PDB file of C-alpha atoms in Angstrom:
ATOM      1  CA  SER K   1       0.000   0.000   0.000  1.00  0.00           C
ATOM      2  CA  VAL K   2       0.984   3.628  -0.492  1.00  0.00           C
ATOM      3  CA  THR K   3      -0.096   6.851   1.234  1.00  0.00           C
ATOM      4  CA  VAL K   4      -1.917   9.389  -0.927  1.00  0.00           C
ATOM      5  CA  ILE K   5      -3.553  12.790  -0.318  1.00  0.00           C
ATOM      6  CA  ASP K   6      -7.090  13.297  -1.581  1.00  0.00           C
ATOM      7  CA  SER K   7      -8.718  16.534  -2.758  1.00  0.00           C
ATOM      8  CA  GLN K   8      -9.460  17.453   0.892  1.00  0.00           C
ATOM      9  CA  LEU K   9      -5.746  17.184   1.718  1.00  0.00           C
ATOM     10  CA  ARG K  10      -6.415  14.133   3.887  1.00  0.00           C
ATOM     11  CA  GLU K  11      -3.930  11.257   3.893  1.00  0.00           C
ATOM     12  CA  HIS K  12      -5.053   7.655   3.548  1.00  0.00           C
ATOM     13  CA  SER K  13      -3.595   4.345   2.320  1.00  0.00           C
ATOM     14  CA  VAL K  14      -4.496   2.610  -0.965  1.00  0.00           C
ATOM     15  CA  LEU K  15      -3.278  -0.529  -2.682  1.00  0.00           C
ATOM     16  CA  SER K  16      -0.869   0.000  -5.589  1.00  0.00           C
ATOM     17  CA  ALA K  17       0.054  -2.837  -7.907  1.00  0.00           C
ATOM     18  CA  GLN K  18       2.878  -0.787  -9.429  1.00  0.00           C
ATOM     19  CA  ALA K  19       4.420  -0.168  -6.029  1.00  0.00           C
ATOM     20  CA  ALA K  20       4.235  -3.870  -5.208  1.00  0.00           C
ATOM     21  CA  TYR K  21       5.912  -4.741  -8.504  1.00  0.00           C
ATOM     22  CA  ASN K  22       8.709  -2.210  -7.985  1.00  0.00           C
ATOM     23  CA  ARG K  23       9.365  -3.488  -4.489  1.00  0.00           C
ATOM     24  CA  ARG K  24       9.462  -7.079  -5.677  1.00  0.00           C
ATOM     25  CA  THR K  25      11.928  -6.367  -8.507  1.00  0.00           C
ATOM     26  CA  ASN K  26      14.153  -4.196  -6.338  1.00  0.00           C
ATOM     27  CA  PHE K  27      14.449  -6.632  -3.458  1.00  0.00           C
ATOM     28  CA  ALA K  28      13.955 -10.022  -5.157  1.00  0.00           C
ATOM     29  CA  ARG K  29      16.652 -12.610  -4.653  1.00  0.00           C
ATOM     30  CA  SER K  30      17.167 -15.569  -7.023  1.00  0.00           C
ATOM     31  CA  ASN K  31      16.412 -18.986  -5.609  1.00  0.00           C
ATOM     32  CA  ASN K  32      19.616 -20.997  -6.131  1.00  0.00           C
ATOM     33  CA  PHE K  33      18.592 -23.821  -3.823  1.00  0.00           C
ATOM     34  CA  LYS K  34      18.128 -26.273  -6.715  1.00  0.00           C
ATOM     35  CA  ARG K  35      21.566 -25.454  -8.148  1.00  0.00           C
ATOM     36  CA  TYR K  36      23.277 -25.977  -4.789  1.00  0.00           C
ATOM     37  CA  LYS K  37      21.329 -29.150  -4.117  1.00  0.00           C
ATOM     38  CA  ALA K  38      22.305 -30.676  -7.503  1.00  0.00           C
ATOM     39  CA  ALA K  39      25.910 -29.463  -7.384  1.00  0.00           C
ATOM     40  CA  ALA K  40      27.377 -32.985  -7.635  1.00  0.00           C
ATOM     41  CA  PHE K  41      25.243 -33.821 -10.683  1.00  0.00           C
ATOM     42  CA  ILE K  42      26.145 -30.527 -12.360  1.00  0.00           C
ATOM     43  CA  GLN K  43      29.842 -31.154 -11.772  1.00  0.00           C
ATOM     44  CA  LEU K  44      29.548 -34.633 -13.304  1.00  0.00           C
ATOM     45  CA  VAL K  45      27.807 -33.287 -16.427  1.00  0.00           C
ATOM     46  CA  GLU K  46      30.417 -30.534 -16.751  1.00  0.00           C
ATOM     47  CA  SER K  47      33.279 -33.044 -16.699  1.00  0.00           C
ATOM     48  CA  ARG K  48      31.564 -35.297 -19.287  1.00  0.00           C
ATOM     49  CA  VAL K  49      30.855 -32.407 -21.669  1.00  0.00           C
ATOM     50  CA  LYS K  50      34.385 -31.013 -21.452  1.00  0.00           C
ATOM     51  CA  ALA K  51      35.945 -34.472 -21.906  1.00  0.00           C
ATOM     52  CA  ASN K  52      34.440 -34.803 -25.396  1.00  0.00           C
ATOM     53  CA  LYS K  53      34.286 -31.680 -27.529  1.00  0.00           C
ATOM     54  CA  LEU K  54      31.324 -33.059 -29.455  1.00  0.00           C
ATOM     55  CA  SER K  55      29.096 -33.875 -26.459  1.00  0.00           C
ATOM     56  CA  SER K  56      26.089 -31.681 -25.820  1.00  0.00           C
ATOM     57  CA  ILE K  57      24.431 -31.088 -22.459  1.00  0.00           C
ATOM     58  CA  ASP K  58      21.194 -32.752 -23.581  1.00  0.00           C
ATOM     59  CA  GLU K  59      22.981 -35.894 -24.786  1.00  0.00           C
ATOM     60  CA  THR K  60      25.088 -36.136 -21.642  1.00  0.00           C
ATOM     61  CA  ILE K  61      22.187 -35.737 -19.206  1.00  0.00           C
ATOM     62  CA  HIS K  62      19.897 -38.209 -20.981  1.00  0.00           C
ATOM     63  CA  HIS K  63      22.660 -40.770 -21.416  1.00  0.00           C
ATOM     64  CA  LEU K  64      23.309 -40.686 -17.668  1.00  0.00           C
ATOM     65  CA  ILE K  65      19.607 -41.028 -16.852  1.00  0.00           C
ATOM     66  CA  LEU K  66      18.814 -43.774 -19.377  1.00  0.00           C
ATOM     67  CA  HIS K  67      22.012 -45.806 -19.558  1.00  0.00           C
ATOM     68  CA  GLU K  68      24.023 -45.062 -16.394  1.00  0.00           C
ATOM     69  CA  PRO K  69      21.428 -44.785 -13.606  1.00  0.00           C
ATOM     70  CA  GLN K  70      23.833 -46.370 -11.129  1.00  0.00           C
ATOM     71  CA  THR K  71      26.271 -43.473 -11.652  1.00  0.00           C
ATOM     72  CA  ILE K  72      23.752 -40.850 -10.529  1.00  0.00           C
ATOM     73  CA  GLN K  73      21.869 -42.988  -8.028  1.00  0.00           C
ATOM     74  CA  GLY K  74      20.936 -40.868  -5.021  1.00  0.00           C
ATOM     75  CA  LEU K  75      22.029 -37.601  -6.682  1.00  0.00           C
ATOM     76  CA  PRO K  76      19.510 -34.767  -7.084  1.00  0.00           C
ATOM     77  CA  THR K  77      19.306 -33.950 -10.811  1.00  0.00           C
ATOM     78  CA  ILE K  78      18.147 -31.077 -12.983  1.00  0.00           C
ATOM     79  CA  CYS K  79      16.613 -31.125 -16.470  1.00  0.00           C
ATOM     80  CA  THR K  80      18.251 -30.068 -19.709  1.00  0.00           C
ATOM     81  CA  ARG K  81      16.352 -26.789 -19.923  1.00  0.00           C
ATOM     82  CA  THR K  82      17.412 -25.744 -16.428  1.00  0.00           C
ATOM     83  CA  PHE K  83      21.045 -26.580 -17.178  1.00  0.00           C
ATOM     84  CA  TYR K  84      21.021 -24.464 -20.335  1.00  0.00           C
ATOM     85  CA  THR K  85      19.502 -21.606 -18.313  1.00  0.00           C
ATOM     86  CA  TYR K  86      22.449 -21.843 -15.925  1.00  0.00           C
ATOM     87  CA  VAL K  87      24.835 -21.734 -18.912  1.00  0.00           C
ATOM     88  CA  HIS K  88      23.254 -18.574 -20.322  1.00  0.00           C
ATOM     89  CA  ASN K  89      23.228 -16.923 -16.872  1.00  0.00           C
ATOM     90  CA  ASN K  90      26.893 -17.843 -16.255  1.00  0.00           C
ATOM     91  CA  LEU K  91      26.046 -19.934 -13.173  1.00  0.00           C
ATOM     92  CA  VAL K  92      28.060 -23.040 -14.143  1.00  0.00           C
ATOM     93  CA  ASN K  93      31.569 -23.725 -15.396  1.00  0.00           C
ATOM     94  CA  ILE K  94      30.397 -24.328 -18.970  1.00  0.00           C
ATOM     95  CA  LYS K  95      30.293 -21.315 -21.284  1.00  0.00           C
ATOM     96  CA  PRO K  96      28.484 -21.055 -24.649  1.00  0.00           C
ATOM     97  CA  ILE K  97      31.890 -21.149 -26.366  1.00  0.00           C
ATOM     98  CA  ASP K  98      32.421 -24.636 -24.879  1.00  0.00           C
ATOM     99  CA  LEU K  99      29.373 -25.818 -26.855  1.00  0.00           C
ATOM    100  CA  PRO K 100      30.322 -25.407 -30.535  1.00  0.00           C
ATOM    101  CA  ARG K 101      26.817 -25.973 -31.831  1.00  0.00           C
ATOM    102  CA  MET K 102      25.412 -23.205 -29.636  1.00  0.00           C
ATOM    103  CA  VAL K 103      27.659 -20.449 -31.010  1.00  0.00           C
ATOM    104  CA  ARG K 104      27.553 -21.684 -34.635  1.00  0.00           C
ATOM    105  CA  ARG K 105      23.827 -22.223 -34.992  1.00  0.00           C
ATOM    106  CA  LYS K 106      22.163 -19.934 -37.526  1.00  0.00           C
ATOM    107  CA  LYS K 107      18.489 -19.058 -37.258  1.00  0.00           C
ATOM    108  CA  ASN K 108      17.932 -17.669 -40.746  1.00  0.00           C
ATOM    109  CA  LYS K 109      18.890 -19.567 -43.880  1.00  0.00           C
ATOM    110  CA  CYS K 110      19.580 -17.675 -47.084  1.00  0.00           C
ATOM    111  CA  TRP K 111      18.904 -20.030 -49.976  1.00  0.00           C
ATOM    112  CA  LYS K 112      20.904 -19.563 -53.147  1.00  0.00           C
ATOM    113  CA  THR K 113      19.737 -19.988 -56.734  1.00  0.00           C
ATOM    114  CA  TYR K 114      21.672 -22.480 -58.849  1.00  0.00           C
ATOM    115  CA  ILE K 115      21.669 -23.530 -62.467  1.00  0.00           C
ATOM    116  CA  PRO K 116      20.494 -27.166 -62.718  1.00  0.00           C
ATOM    117  CA  LYS K 117      23.133 -29.563 -63.984  1.00  0.00           C
ATOM    118  CA  LYS K 118      23.047 -33.060 -65.407  1.00  0.00           C
ATOM    119  CA  GLN K 119      22.806 -35.841 -62.860  1.00  0.00           C
ATOM    120  CA  LYS K 120      24.869 -39.014 -63.153  1.00  0.00           C
ATOM    121  CA  GLY K 121      23.914 -42.611 -62.350  1.00  0.00           C
ATOM    122  CA  THR K 122      20.749 -43.762 -60.589  1.00  0.00           C
ATOM    123  CA  SER K 123      18.831 -40.943 -58.911  1.00  0.00           C
ATOM    124  CA  ILE K 124      17.922 -41.036 -55.232  1.00  0.00           C
ATOM    125  CA  THR K 125      14.316 -40.647 -56.326  1.00  0.00           C
ATOM    126  CA  GLU K 126      14.503 -44.274 -57.531  1.00  0.00           C
ATOM    127  CA  ARG K 127      15.837 -45.540 -54.225  1.00  0.00           C
ATOM    128  CA  PRO K 128      13.477 -48.088 -52.541  1.00  0.00           C
ATOM    129  CA  LYS K 129      11.378 -47.004 -49.576  1.00  0.00           C
ATOM    130  CA  SER K 130      13.034 -49.659 -47.411  1.00  0.00           C
ATOM    131  CA  ILE K 131      16.284 -47.688 -47.662  1.00  0.00           C
ATOM    132  CA  ASN K 132      14.641 -44.342 -46.989  1.00  0.00           C
ATOM    133  CA  SER K 133      13.086 -45.645 -43.757  1.00  0.00           C
ATOM    134  CA  LYS K 134      16.567 -46.351 -42.270  1.00  0.00           C
ATOM    135  CA  GLU K 135      15.334 -49.638 -40.805  1.00  0.00           C
ATOM    136  CA  GLU K 136      17.664 -51.888 -42.815  1.00  0.00           C
ATOM    137  CA  PHE K 137      21.388 -52.102 -42.082  1.00  0.00           C
ATOM    138  CA  GLY K 138      24.011 -51.635 -44.797  1.00  0.00           C
ATOM    139  CA  HIS K 139      22.967 -48.463 -46.620  1.00  0.00           C
ATOM    140  CA  TRP K 140      25.576 -45.694 -46.644  1.00  0.00           C
ATOM    141  CA  GLU K 141      25.971 -42.036 -47.536  1.00  0.00           C
ATOM    142  CA  GLY K 142      29.277 -40.815 -48.999  1.00  0.00           C
ATOM    143  CA  ASP K 143      31.067 -37.517 -49.538  1.00  0.00           C
ATOM    144  CA  LEU K 144      34.519 -35.890 -49.522  1.00  0.00           C
ATOM    145  CA  VAL K 145      35.959 -33.496 -46.933  1.00  0.00           C
ATOM    146  CA  THR K 146      38.777 -31.586 -48.609  1.00  0.00           C
ATOM    147  CA  GLY K 147      41.523 -29.277 -47.403  1.00  0.00           C
ATOM    148  CA  PRO K 148      42.102 -26.453 -49.903  1.00  0.00           C
ATOM    149  CA  ARG K 149      39.365 -26.004 -52.486  1.00  0.00           C
ATOM    150  CA  ASP K 150      41.375 -27.598 -55.286  1.00  0.00           C
ATOM    151  CA  GLY K 151      41.473 -30.885 -53.375  1.00  0.00           C
ATOM    152  CA  GLN K 152      45.086 -31.502 -54.395  1.00  0.00           C
ATOM    153  CA  LYS K 153      46.376 -31.573 -50.798  1.00  0.00           C
ATOM    154  CA  GLY K 154      44.535 -34.593 -49.589  1.00  0.00           C
ATOM    155  CA  ALA K 155      40.945 -35.301 -48.623  1.00  0.00           C
ATOM    156  CA  TYR K 156      38.801 -37.593 -46.491  1.00  0.00           C
ATOM    157  CA  LEU K 157      36.406 -40.002 -48.118  1.00  0.00           C
ATOM    158  CA  THR K 158      33.614 -40.044 -45.541  1.00  0.00           C
ATOM    159  CA  LEU K 159      31.036 -42.826 -45.326  1.00  0.00           C
ATOM    160  CA  LEU K 160      28.090 -42.988 -42.922  1.00  0.00           C
ATOM    161  CA  GLU K 161      25.822 -45.982 -42.299  1.00  0.00           C
ATOM    162  CA  ARG K 162      22.268 -44.651 -42.248  1.00  0.00           C
ATOM    163  CA  LYS K 163      20.731 -46.915 -39.599  1.00  0.00           C
ATOM    164  CA  THR K 164      23.469 -46.839 -36.930  1.00  0.00           C
ATOM    165  CA  ARG K 165      25.040 -43.461 -37.910  1.00  0.00           C
ATOM    166  CA  PHE K 166      28.467 -45.163 -37.865  1.00  0.00           C
ATOM    167  CA  TYR K 167      30.996 -42.847 -39.552  1.00  0.00           C
ATOM    168  CA  LEU K 168      34.236 -43.544 -41.404  1.00  0.00           C
ATOM    169  CA  MET K 169      36.992 -41.022 -42.253  1.00  0.00           C
ATOM    170  CA  LEU K 170      39.255 -42.508 -44.914  1.00  0.00           C
ATOM    171  CA  PRO K 171      42.228 -40.324 -45.968  1.00  0.00           C
ATOM    172  CA  ILE K 172      43.087 -40.243 -49.670  1.00  0.00           C
ATOM    173  CA  PRO K 173      46.091 -38.418 -51.254  1.00  0.00           C
ATOM    174  CA  ARG K 174      44.000 -36.149 -53.479  1.00  0.00           C
ATOM    175  CA  LYS K 175      40.477 -35.495 -54.674  1.00  0.00           C
ATOM    176  CA  SER K 176      40.031 -37.814 -57.651  1.00  0.00           C
ATOM    177  CA  SER K 177      37.724 -40.604 -58.779  1.00  0.00           C
ATOM    178  CA  LYS K 178      40.691 -42.996 -58.983  1.00  0.00           C
ATOM    179  CA  HIS K 179      41.624 -42.601 -55.305  1.00  0.00           C
ATOM    180  CA  VAL K 180      37.972 -42.859 -54.212  1.00  0.00           C
ATOM    181  CA  TYR K 181      37.602 -46.103 -56.161  1.00  0.00           C
ATOM    182  CA  MET K 182      40.875 -47.529 -54.784  1.00  0.00           C
ATOM    183  CA  MET K 183      39.908 -46.688 -51.212  1.00  0.00           C
ATOM    184  CA  ILE K 184      36.512 -48.405 -51.460  1.00  0.00           C
ATOM    185  CA  ASN K 185      38.220 -51.467 -52.928  1.00  0.00           C
ATOM    186  CA  ARG K 186      40.150 -51.799 -49.667  1.00  0.00           C
ATOM    187  CA  PHE K 187      36.938 -53.112 -48.125  1.00  0.00           C
ATOM    188  CA  TYR K 188      37.131 -56.730 -49.086  1.00  0.00           C
ATOM    189  CA  GLY K 189      35.744 -60.131 -48.175  1.00  0.00           C
ATOM    190  CA  ASP K 190      32.571 -62.122 -48.406  1.00  0.00           C
ATOM    191  CA  SER K 191      30.686 -59.685 -46.162  1.00  0.00           C
ATOM    192  CA  PHE K 192      31.108 -56.669 -48.444  1.00  0.00           C
ATOM    193  CA  SER K 193      27.659 -56.987 -50.015  1.00  0.00           C
ATOM    194  CA  ASN K 194      26.017 -57.361 -46.600  1.00  0.00           C
ATOM    195  CA  ILE K 195      27.807 -54.347 -45.138  1.00  0.00           C
ATOM    196  CA  PHE K 196      27.556 -52.122 -48.234  1.00  0.00           C
ATOM    197  CA  ARG K 197      24.141 -52.832 -49.696  1.00  0.00           C
ATOM    198  CA  SER K 198      23.996 -49.355 -51.233  1.00  0.00           C
ATOM    199  CA  ILE K 199      25.915 -46.062 -51.198  1.00  0.00           C
ATOM    200  CA  THR K 200      24.447 -42.617 -51.908  1.00  0.00           C
ATOM    201  CA  PHE K 201      26.883 -39.966 -53.207  1.00  0.00           C
ATOM    202  CA  ASP K 202      26.560 -36.380 -54.368  1.00  0.00           C
ATOM    203  CA  ASN K 203      27.203 -35.360 -57.978  1.00  0.00           C
ATOM    204  CA  GLY K 204      30.891 -34.525 -57.594  1.00  0.00           C
ATOM    205  CA  SER K 205      33.381 -35.578 -60.267  1.00  0.00           C
ATOM    206  CA  GLU K 206      35.249 -37.663 -57.674  1.00  0.00           C
ATOM    207  CA  PHE K 207      32.459 -40.272 -57.874  1.00  0.00           C
ATOM    208  CA  ALA K 208      32.629 -40.615 -61.659  1.00  0.00           C
ATOM    209  CA  ARG K 209      33.744 -44.267 -61.411  1.00  0.00           C
ATOM    210  CA  TRP K 210      30.514 -45.293 -59.754  1.00  0.00           C
ATOM    211  CA  LYS K 211      30.033 -48.172 -62.206  1.00  0.00           C
ATOM    212  CA  ASP K 212      33.374 -49.663 -61.136  1.00  0.00           C
ATOM    213  CA  ILE K 213      32.387 -49.273 -57.469  1.00  0.00           C
ATOM    214  CA  GLU K 214      29.248 -51.326 -58.063  1.00  0.00           C
ATOM    215  CA  ILE K 215      31.177 -54.249 -59.575  1.00  0.00           C
ATOM    216  CA  ASN K 216      33.384 -56.712 -57.697  1.00  0.00           C
ATOM    217  CA  PRO K 217      36.812 -56.454 -59.434  1.00  0.00           C
ATOM    218  CA  GLY K 218      37.455 -60.161 -58.862  1.00  0.00           C
ATOM    219  CA  THR K 219      34.201 -61.838 -59.884  1.00  0.00           C
ATOM    220  CA  ARG K 220      32.846 -58.987 -62.064  1.00  0.00           C
ATOM    221  CA  LYS K 221      29.467 -59.371 -60.341  1.00  0.00           C
ATOM    222  CA  GLN K 222      27.463 -56.572 -58.768  1.00  0.00           C
ATOM    223  CA  ARG K 223      28.412 -56.104 -55.112  1.00  0.00           C
ATOM    224  CA  THR K 224      26.542 -52.905 -54.219  1.00  0.00           C
ATOM    225  CA  LYS K 225      24.194 -50.275 -55.663  1.00  0.00           C
ATOM    226  CA  VAL K 226      25.192 -46.612 -56.060  1.00  0.00           C
ATOM    227  CA  TYR K 227      22.648 -43.775 -55.914  1.00  0.00           C
ATOM    228  CA  PHE K 228      23.145 -40.050 -56.441  1.00  0.00           C
ATOM    229  CA  GLY K 229      21.405 -37.260 -54.579  1.00  0.00           C
ATOM    230  CA  ARG K 230      19.649 -34.470 -56.419  1.00  0.00           C
ATOM    231  CA  PRO K 231      21.987 -31.674 -57.560  1.00  0.00           C
ATOM    232  CA  TYR K 232      22.446 -28.988 -54.871  1.00  0.00           C
ATOM    233  CA  HIS K 233      20.375 -30.963 -52.340  1.00  0.00           C
ATOM    234  CA  SER K 234      22.728 -31.749 -49.476  1.00  0.00           C
ATOM    235  CA  CYS K 235      19.628 -32.677 -47.451  1.00  0.00           C
ATOM    236  CA  ASP K 236      19.558 -35.960 -49.401  1.00  0.00           C
ATOM    237  CA  ARG K 237      22.633 -36.961 -47.348  1.00  0.00           C
ATOM    238  CA  ALA K 238      21.857 -34.967 -44.232  1.00  0.00           C
ATOM    239  CA  ALA K 239      23.409 -37.373 -41.706  1.00  0.00           C
ATOM    240  CA  ASN K 240      26.689 -37.503 -43.614  1.00  0.00           C
ATOM    241  CA  GLU K 241      26.810 -33.708 -43.942  1.00  0.00           C
ATOM    242  CA  ASN K 242      26.168 -33.405 -40.206  1.00  0.00           C
ATOM    243  CA  CYS K 243      29.202 -35.530 -39.347  1.00  0.00           C
ATOM    244  CA  ASN K 244      31.336 -33.711 -41.906  1.00  0.00           C
ATOM    245  CA  GLY K 245      30.553 -30.563 -39.939  1.00  0.00           C
ATOM    246  CA  LEU K 246      31.773 -32.254 -36.751  1.00  0.00           C
ATOM    247  CA  VAL K 247      35.133 -32.921 -38.440  1.00  0.00           C
ATOM    248  CA  ARG K 248      35.525 -29.169 -38.925  1.00  0.00           C
ATOM    249  CA  TYR K 249      35.600 -28.684 -35.156  1.00  0.00           C
ATOM    250  CA  PHE K 250      39.060 -30.287 -35.268  1.00  0.00           C
ATOM    251  CA  ILE K 251      40.326 -29.611 -38.810  1.00  0.00           C
ATOM    252  CA  LYS K 252      39.718 -26.141 -40.205  1.00  0.00           C
ATOM    253  CA  LYS K 253      38.979 -25.457 -43.845  1.00  0.00           C
ATOM    254  CA  GLY K 254      42.084 -25.056 -45.976  1.00  0.00           C
ATOM    255  CA  THR K 255      44.180 -27.469 -43.885  1.00  0.00           C
ATOM    256  CA  ASP K 256      46.376 -29.858 -45.874  1.00  0.00           C
ATOM    257  CA  ILE K 257      44.806 -33.240 -45.076  1.00  0.00           C
ATOM    258  CA  ASN K 258      48.034 -35.028 -46.007  1.00  0.00           C
ATOM    259  CA  THR K 259      49.704 -33.425 -42.974  1.00  0.00           C
ATOM    260  CA  ILE K 260      47.171 -34.911 -40.538  1.00  0.00           C
ATOM    261  CA  SER K 261      48.587 -37.946 -38.740  1.00  0.00           C
ATOM    262  CA  LYS K 262      46.803 -41.290 -38.778  1.00  0.00           C
ATOM    263  CA  SER K 263      46.502 -41.207 -34.985  1.00  0.00           C
ATOM    264  CA  MET K 264      44.744 -37.827 -35.075  1.00  0.00           C
ATOM    265  CA  THR K 265      42.405 -39.028 -37.831  1.00  0.00           C
ATOM    266  CA  ARG K 266      41.564 -42.129 -35.802  1.00  0.00           C
ATOM    267  CA  ASP K 267      41.016 -40.053 -32.658  1.00  0.00           C
ATOM    268  CA  ILE K 268      38.584 -37.696 -34.432  1.00  0.00           C
ATOM    269  CA  ASN K 269      36.754 -40.638 -35.998  1.00  0.00           C
ATOM    270  CA  ASP K 270      36.442 -42.342 -32.599  1.00  0.00           C
ATOM    271  CA  LYS K 271      35.082 -39.178 -30.962  1.00  0.00           C
ATOM    272  CA  ILE K 272      32.344 -38.897 -33.597  1.00  0.00           C
ATOM    273  CA  ASN K 273      31.363 -42.566 -33.311  1.00  0.00           C
ATOM    274  CA  GLN K 274      31.360 -42.406 -29.488  1.00  0.00           C
ATOM    275  CA  LYS K 275      29.126 -39.337 -29.406  1.00  0.00           C
ATOM    276  CA  LYS K 276      25.780 -40.088 -27.745  1.00  0.00           C
ATOM    277  CA  ARG K 277      22.973 -39.289 -30.172  1.00  0.00           C
ATOM    278  CA  LYS K 278      19.388 -38.450 -29.387  1.00  0.00           C
ATOM    279  CA  ILE K 279      18.139 -40.184 -32.549  1.00  0.00           C
ATOM    280  CA  LEU K 280      19.816 -43.410 -31.359  1.00  0.00           C
ATOM    281  CA  GLY K 281      18.254 -43.311 -27.899  1.00  0.00           C
ATOM    282  CA  TYR K 282      21.314 -41.519 -26.487  1.00  0.00           C
ATOM    283  CA  LEU K 283      23.614 -44.404 -27.426  1.00  0.00           C
ATOM    284  CA  PRO K 284      26.873 -44.135 -29.422  1.00  0.00           C
ATOM    285  CA  ALA K 285      26.910 -45.205 -33.090  1.00  0.00           C
ATOM    286  CA  GLU K 286      29.910 -47.439 -32.468  1.00  0.00           C
ATOM    287  CA  LYS K 287      27.964 -49.697 -30.099  1.00  0.00           C
ATOM    288  CA  LEU K 288      25.040 -50.150 -32.488  1.00  0.00           C
ATOM    289  CA  PHE K 289      27.315 -50.770 -35.488  1.00  0.00           C
ATOM    290  CA  ILE K 290      29.163 -53.574 -33.713  1.00  0.00           C
ATOM    291  CA  GLU K 291      25.825 -55.165 -32.788  1.00  0.00           C
ATOM    292  CA  GLU K 292      24.789 -55.115 -36.452  1.00  0.00           C
ATOM    293  CA  LEU K 293      28.073 -56.738 -37.521  1.00  0.00           C
ATOM    294  CA  ILE K 294      27.487 -59.535 -35.022  1.00  0.00           C
ATOM    295  CA  LYS K 295      24.035 -60.164 -36.523  1.00  0.00           C
ATOM    296  CA  ILE K 296      25.511 -60.825 -39.985  1.00  0.00           C
ATOM    297  CA  ASN K 297      28.345 -62.992 -38.581  1.00  0.00           C
ATOM    298  CA  VAL K 298      31.217 -60.771 -39.706  1.00  0.00           C
ATOM    299  CA  THR K 299      34.497 -62.708 -39.618  1.00  0.00           C
ATOM    300  CA  GLU K 300      38.158 -61.925 -40.205  1.00  0.00           C
ATOM    301  CA  ASN K 301      37.448 -62.020 -43.962  1.00  0.00           C
ATOM    302  CA  THR K 302      36.399 -58.355 -43.767  1.00  0.00           C
ATOM    303  CA  ILE K 303      38.385 -55.268 -42.871  1.00  0.00           C
ATOM    304  CA  PHE K 304      35.904 -54.406 -40.119  1.00  0.00           C
ATOM    305  CA  TYR K 305      36.957 -57.432 -38.103  1.00  0.00           C
ATOM    306  CA  LYS K 306      40.120 -55.740 -36.789  1.00  0.00           C
ATOM    307  CA  THR K 307      38.894 -52.144 -36.651  1.00  0.00           C
TER     308      THR K 307
END
C-alpha cells in the first residue's frame, strides 16, 4: 500500500500494484537452492561435456539417466532446460563457447539460386522405400571433406551408415575418382555386399567411377548399388553432412589433409562414433554398429573385423 492525499488534503492508504511490482523487482533474490542441491550432478555433467568436444548437455544428461542410472543414483538432478539456463546466466563452469553448436547455430537460412546440372547414375528418387526408412542395415551415404578447395592436398572419403550413424573417415592423397575407387576397394571379403548394400553420393566428379564401385573387381558381379542425390540438395545426405561438420571442429577449412597424422584421424573418428545421439536413444553409433556386424556374422574375412 501507499499513502496518498485526496482533494481534501487528507492522507489515507491505498493498494498499488505498481508499487508492489517495484518493491518485488528491487528486493527479489534468485532462488539458487536447486543449483546448490544438484551441485554434484552438475559437476559430473560438466566433466563429461568437457571431456568430449562433441558432447552436448542434452545428450550427456539423458545418457546418464537412461544408460548409467547407477552413476547418478541418489544424486539430485536437474533437467536439460534448467542446465542451459544456468549456462546462459553464467552460473556453471560451462560457457556457450564450450558448446560449438550453440555459437555456430544460424536461425535464418539464405537459400541460393543455382543452375540445374546433369545428374549421373541412378537418382535417389529411384531408391526403394526400405532404404529411406533407415530400418535396414548396410545403406551408406558418402562424400569428400577436402583441405584447400582444389582438393590436391589430400581429402577424407567419408562414409556414414544410415541406420546406426556409424561414420568412417578414410584419408586419400587427393580429390580424384581414382583414389575414391581404390579406397573403397580396400573393403574386401565375403561380407562386403552385406555391409555395403547401397551407397548414396553427391554429384561430384570424384564419384565418376561409380560403375566400377558397383562391380566386384574379382568376380565382375554386382556387389553394391550406387545412388546419387539431387543436384544442390545436401539434405539428401543430411546425416553424412552433419558428421562432416563435426570434423571441422578439429580440422579447419584449408588445412592440408596429407599433414594430418593417422593417430589424429583415428582419434577424431572415434570421438564422432562415441558421441551419444538423441536419434539413437542416447547411445553411441559405435555400439550399435558392432551389434549389427554380429548379426551378420562378420568374420576376419572383412576389414571391419580388426577395426
